[in-house]
JSON list of C-alpha atoms in Angstrom, two decimals:
[
{"chain": "P", "resi": 1, "resn": "MET", "atom": "CA", "xyz": [-0.11, 4.66, 8.67]},
{"chain": "P", "resi": 2, "resn": "SER", "atom": "CA", "xyz": [-2.36, 6.48, 10.78]},
{"chain": "P", "resi": 3, "resn": "ASP", "atom": "CA", "xyz": [-0.53, 5.09, 13.90]},
{"chain": "P", "resi": 4, "resn": "TRP", "atom": "CA", "xyz": [2.68, 6.43, 12.18]},
{"chain": "P", "resi": 5, "resn": "ARG", "atom": "CA", "xyz": [1.04, 9.83, 11.91]},
{"chain": "P", "resi": 6, "resn": "ALA", "atom": "CA", "xyz": [1.37, 9.61, 7.99]},
{"chain": "P", "resi": 7, "resn": "SER", "atom": "CA", "xyz": [0.19, 12.40, 6.04]},
{"chain": "P", "resi": 8, "resn": "ARG", "atom": "CA", "xyz": [-3.35, 12.27, 4.50]},
{"chain": "P", "resi": 9, "resn": "GLU", "atom": "CA", "xyz": [-2.12, 12.12, 0.90]},
{"chain": "P", "resi": 10, "resn": "ALA", "atom": "CA", "xyz": [0.21, 9.31, 1.74]},
{"chain": "P", "resi": 11, "resn": "VAL", "atom": "CA", "xyz": [-2.50, 7.43, 3.30]},
{"chain": "P", "resi": 12, "resn": "GLU", "atom": "CA", "xyz": [-4.93, 7.99, 0.32]},
{"chain": "P", "resi": 13, "resn": "LEU", "atom": "CA", "xyz": [-1.61, 6.82, -2.04]},
{"chain": "P", "resi": 14, "resn": "ALA", "atom": "CA", "xyz": [-0.87, 3.76, -0.26]},
{"chain": "P", "resi": 15, "resn": "ARG", "atom": "CA", "xyz": [-4.86, 2.77, -0.09]},
{"chain": "P", "resi": 16, "resn": "LEU", "atom": "CA", "xyz": [-4.84, 3.17, -4.02]},
{"chain": "P", "resi": 17, "resn": "GLY", "atom": "CA", "xyz": [-1.69, 1.32, -4.46]},
{"chain": "P", "resi": 18, "resn": "VAL", "atom": "CA", "xyz": [-2.40, -1.54, -1.96]},
{"chain": "P", "resi": 19, "resn": "SER", "atom": "CA", "xyz": [-6.00, -1.83, -3.83]},
{"chain": "P", "resi": 20, "resn": "GLU", "atom": "CA", "xyz": [-4.36, -2.06, -7.29]},
{"chain": "P", "resi": 21, "resn": "LEU", "atom": "CA", "xyz": [-1.45, -4.41, -6.19]},
{"chain": "P", "resi": 22, "resn": "LEU", "atom": "CA", "xyz": [-3.82, -6.93, -4.33]},
{"chain": "P", "resi": 23, "resn": "ALA", "atom": "CA", "xyz": [-6.23, -6.78, -7.50]},
{"chain": "P", "resi": 24, "resn": "ASN", "atom": "CA", "xyz": [-3.29, -7.48, -9.98]},
{"chain": "P", "resi": 25, "resn": "VAL", "atom": "CA", "xyz": [-2.28, -10.60, -7.46]},
{"chain": "P", "resi": 26, "resn": "ALA", "atom": "CA", "xyz": [-6.15, -11.61, -7.94]},
{"chain": "P", "resi": 27, "resn": "LYS", "atom": "CA", "xyz": [-6.29, -11.15, -11.69]},
{"chain": "P", "resi": 28, "resn": "HIS", "atom": "CA", "xyz": [-2.74, -12.17, -13.05]},
{"chain": "P", "resi": 29, "resn": "THR", "atom": "CA", "xyz": [-1.67, -15.11, -10.79]},
{"chain": "P", "resi": 30, "resn": "ALA", "atom": "CA", "xyz": [-2.60, -18.51, -10.44]},
{"chain": "P", "resi": 31, "resn": "SER", "atom": "CA", "xyz": [-2.29, -18.55, -6.54]},
{"chain": "P", "resi": 32, "resn": "ARG", "atom": "CA", "xyz": [-3.97, -15.54, -4.75]},
{"chain": "P", "resi": 33, "resn": "ARG", "atom": "CA", "xyz": [-1.66, -16.01, -1.95]},
{"chain": "P", "resi": 34, "resn": "CYS", "atom": "CA", "xyz": [0.09, -12.98, -0.91]},
{"chain": "P", "resi": 35, "resn": "GLY", "atom": "CA", "xyz": [1.49, -10.89, 1.82]},
{"chain": "P", "resi": 36, "resn": "LEU", "atom": "CA", "xyz": [1.39, -7.06, 2.31]},
{"chain": "P", "resi": 37, "resn": "ARG", "atom": "CA", "xyz": [4.41, -5.34, 4.48]},
{"chain": "P", "resi": 38, "resn": "LEU", "atom": "CA", "xyz": [4.80, -1.81, 5.09]},
{"chain": "P", "resi": 39, "resn": "VAL", "atom": "CA", "xyz": [8.03, -0.61, 5.98]},
{"chain": "P", "resi": 40, "resn": "ARG", "atom": "CA", "xyz": [8.89, 2.61, 7.82]},
{"chain": "P", "resi": 41, "resn": "VAL", "atom": "CA", "xyz": [12.74, 3.97, 7.03]},
{"chain": "P", "resi": 42, "resn": "GLY", "atom": "CA", "xyz": [12.68, 7.55, 8.67]},
{"chain": "P", "resi": 43, "resn": "ALA", "atom": "CA", "xyz": [10.01, 9.55, 7.30]},
{"chain": "P", "resi": 44, "resn": "ASP", "atom": "CA", "xyz": [9.48, 7.56, 4.34]},
{"chain": "P", "resi": 45, "resn": "VAL", "atom": "CA", "xyz": [6.91, 4.61, 3.83]},
{"chain": "P", "resi": 46, "resn": "VAL", "atom": "CA", "xyz": [7.61, 1.59, 1.55]},
{"chain": "P", "resi": 47, "resn": "VAL", "atom": "CA", "xyz": [4.55, -0.75, 0.67]},
{"chain": "P", "resi": 48, "resn": "GLN", "atom": "CA", "xyz": [5.53, -4.30, -0.41]},
{"chain": "P", "resi": 49, "resn": "VAL", "atom": "CA", "xyz": [3.34, -6.63, -1.76]},
{"chain": "P", "resi": 50, "resn": "PHE", "atom": "CA", "xyz": [4.58, -10.53, -2.15]},
{"chain": "P", "resi": 51, "resn": "ASP", "atom": "CA", "xyz": [2.94, -12.84, -4.61]},
{"chain": "P", "resi": 52, "resn": "GLU", "atom": "CA", "xyz": [3.74, -16.68, -5.58]},
{"chain": "P", "resi": 53, "resn": "SER", "atom": "CA", "xyz": [3.87, -15.70, -9.26]},
{"chain": "P", "resi": 54, "resn": "LYS", "atom": "CA", "xyz": [7.47, -15.30, -11.07]},
{"chain": "P", "resi": 55, "resn": "GLN", "atom": "CA", "xyz": [5.72, -13.53, -13.60]},
{"chain": "P", "resi": 56, "resn": "LEU", "atom": "CA", "xyz": [6.85, -9.72, -13.51]},
{"chain": "P", "resi": 57, "resn": "PRO", "atom": "CA", "xyz": [4.34, -6.79, -13.98]},
{"chain": "P", "resi": 58, "resn": "VAL", "atom": "CA", "xyz": [4.61, -4.95, -17.44]},
{"chain": "P", "resi": 59, "resn": "VAL", "atom": "CA", "xyz": [3.94, -1.09, -16.98]},
{"chain": "P", "resi": 60, "resn": "ARG", "atom": "CA", "xyz": [3.09, 0.56, -20.38]},
{"chain": "P", "resi": 61, "resn": "THR", "atom": "CA", "xyz": [1.90, 3.42, -21.49]},
{"chain": "P", "resi": 62, "resn": "PRO", "atom": "CA", "xyz": [-1.98, 3.24, -21.35]},
{"chain": "P", "resi": 63, "resn": "ASP", "atom": "CA", "xyz": [-4.51, 2.86, -24.11]},
{"chain": "P", "resi": 64, "resn": "TRP", "atom": "CA", "xyz": [-6.69, 5.75, -22.63]},
{"chain": "P", "resi": 65, "resn": "CYS", "atom": "CA", "xyz": [-9.85, 4.41, -24.61]},
{"chain": "P", "resi": 66, "resn": "SER", "atom": "CA", "xyz": [-9.23, 0.83, -22.85]},
{"chain": "P", "resi": 67, "resn": "GLU", "atom": "CA", "xyz": [-11.15, 0.18, -19.87]},
{"chain": "P", "resi": 68, "resn": "ASP", "atom": "CA", "xyz": [-8.04, -1.62, -18.09]},
{"chain": "P", "resi": 69, "resn": "GLY", "atom": "CA", "xyz": [-4.39, -1.50, -18.10]},
{"chain": "P", "resi": 70, "resn": "ARG", "atom": "CA", "xyz": [-3.33, 1.77, -16.65]},
{"chain": "P", "resi": 71, "resn": "GLY", "atom": "CA", "xyz": [-3.15, 1.21, -12.61]},
{"chain": "P", "resi": 72, "resn": "LEU", "atom": "CA", "xyz": [0.58, 0.32, -12.53]},
{"chain": "P", "resi": 73, "resn": "TRP", "atom": "CA", "xyz": [1.43, 3.44, -14.72]},
{"chain": "P", "resi": 74, "resn": "LEU", "atom": "CA", "xyz": [-0.65, 5.40, -12.51]},
{"chain": "P", "resi": 75, "resn": "LEU", "atom": "CA", "xyz": [0.73, 4.04, -9.39]},
{"chain": "P", "resi": 76, "resn": "ARG", "atom": "CA", "xyz": [4.32, 4.77, -10.69]},
{"chain": "P", "resi": 77, "resn": "GLU", "atom": "CA", "xyz": [3.36, 8.48, -11.78]},
{"chain": "P", "resi": 78, "resn": "MET", "atom": "CA", "xyz": [2.02, 8.97, -8.28]},
{"chain": "P", "resi": 79, "resn": "ALA", "atom": "CA", "xyz": [4.41, 7.21, -6.00]},
{"chain": "P", "resi": 80, "resn": "ASP", "atom": "CA", "xyz": [7.71, 8.51, -5.02]},
{"chain": "P", "resi": 81, "resn": "GLY", "atom": "CA", "xyz": [9.26, 5.24, -5.86]},
{"chain": "P", "resi": 82, "resn": "PHE", "atom": "CA", "xyz": [8.13, 2.04, -7.73]},
{"chain": "P", "resi": 83, "resn": "GLY", "atom": "CA", "xyz": [9.71, -1.22, -8.55]},
{"chain": "P", "resi": 84, "resn": "TYR", "atom": "CA", "xyz": [9.59, -4.77, -8.68]},
{"chain": "P", "resi": 85, "resn": "MET", "atom": "CA", "xyz": [11.77, -8.11, -8.74]},
{"chain": "P", "resi": 86, "resn": "PRO", "atom": "CA", "xyz": [11.82, -11.92, -8.67]},
{"chain": "P", "resi": 87, "resn": "ILE", "atom": "CA", "xyz": [12.39, -13.06, -5.07]},
{"chain": "P", "resi": 88, "resn": "PRO", "atom": "CA", "xyz": [12.95, -16.54, -3.66]},
{"chain": "P", "resi": 89, "resn": "LEU", "atom": "CA", "xyz": [10.12, -18.31, -1.72]},
{"chain": "P", "resi": 90, "resn": "VAL", "atom": "CA", "xyz": [11.12, -20.95, 0.88]},
{"chain": "P", "resi": 91, "resn": "THR", "atom": "CA", "xyz": [8.91, -23.23, 2.73]},
{"chain": "P", "resi": 92, "resn": "ASP", "atom": "CA", "xyz": [9.77, -26.20, 4.54]},
{"chain": "P", "resi": 93, "resn": "THR", "atom": "CA", "xyz": [9.29, -28.22, 1.56]},
{"chain": "P", "resi": 94, "resn": "SER", "atom": "CA", "xyz": [10.07, -26.35, -1.38]},
{"chain": "P", "resi": 95, "resn": "TYR", "atom": "CA", "xyz": [11.95, -23.38, -3.13]},
{"chain": "P", "resi": 96, "resn": "ARG", "atom": "CA", "xyz": [10.87, -21.10, -6.12]},
{"chain": "P", "resi": 97, "resn": "LEU", "atom": "CA", "xyz": [10.68, -17.93, -7.33]},
{"chain": "P", "resi": 98, "resn": "GLY", "atom": "CA", "xyz": [8.08, -15.41, -6.74]},
{"chain": "P", "resi": 99, "resn": "LYS", "atom": "CA", "xyz": [8.39, -11.50, -6.98]},
{"chain": "P", "resi": 100, "resn": "VAL", "atom": "CA", "xyz": [7.53, -8.32, -4.71]},
{"chain": "P", "resi": 101, "resn": "VAL", "atom": "CA", "xyz": [6.16, -5.32, -6.19]},
{"chain": "P", "resi": 102, "resn": "TRP", "atom": "CA", "xyz": [6.67, -2.35, -4.35]},
{"chain": "P", "resi": 103, "resn": "PHE", "atom": "CA", "xyz": [6.13, 1.45, -4.04]},
{"chain": "P", "resi": 104, "resn": "SER", "atom": "CA", "xyz": [7.43, 4.13, -1.93]},
{"chain": "P", "resi": 105, "resn": "CYS", "atom": "CA", "xyz": [5.87, 7.34, -0.31]},
{"chain": "P", "resi": 106, "resn": "TRP", "atom": "CA", "xyz": [8.98, 9.82, 0.63]},
{"chain": "P", "resi": 107, "resn": "GLY", "atom": "CA", "xyz": [8.49, 12.16, 3.57]},
{"chain": "P", "resi": 108, "resn": "ALA", "atom": "CA", "xyz": [5.14, 10.71, 4.60]},
{"chain": "P", "resi": 109, "resn": "LEU", "atom": "CA", "xyz": [5.88, 10.45, 8.06]},
{"chain": "P", "resi": 110, "resn": "PRO", "atom": "CA", "xyz": [7.36, 12.89, 10.60]},
{"chain": "P", "resi": 111, "resn": "GLU", "atom": "CA", "xyz": [10.61, 12.54, 11.47]},
{"chain": "P", "resi": 112, "resn": "ALA", "atom": "CA", "xyz": [11.47, 10.37, 14.49]},
{"chain": "P", "resi": 113, "resn": "GLY", "atom": "CA", "xyz": [11.50, 12.24, 17.81]},
{"chain": "P", "resi": 114, "resn": "ALA", "atom": "CA", "xyz": [9.13, 15.11, 16.05]},
{"chain": "P", "resi": 115, "resn": "ALA", "atom": "CA", "xyz": [6.21, 16.26, 18.07]}
]
């Protein structure tokens, strides 16, 4: 994102969001294999994490006295967009469902052609 001249705030949000989503893969999925993709759409950035679990995340209002359970809620509140959906995972020998969890940072980048 630095190469795209993203705002400092967007870079920090992306760091926080990627850390949260990858930690969730490590904690909540049987296979820790995953993928990360950043997509530039005009001045916006969409960050996607793919994994091999078909179990969709549950975002709920946190129990503020608990030591965990608030990461996705915070990410959803801080990002301009947030979502998840099942996706097909296809290899040479199999087909199964996995998922993608994503968040977006709107206006994080200078418009194309801007100095």
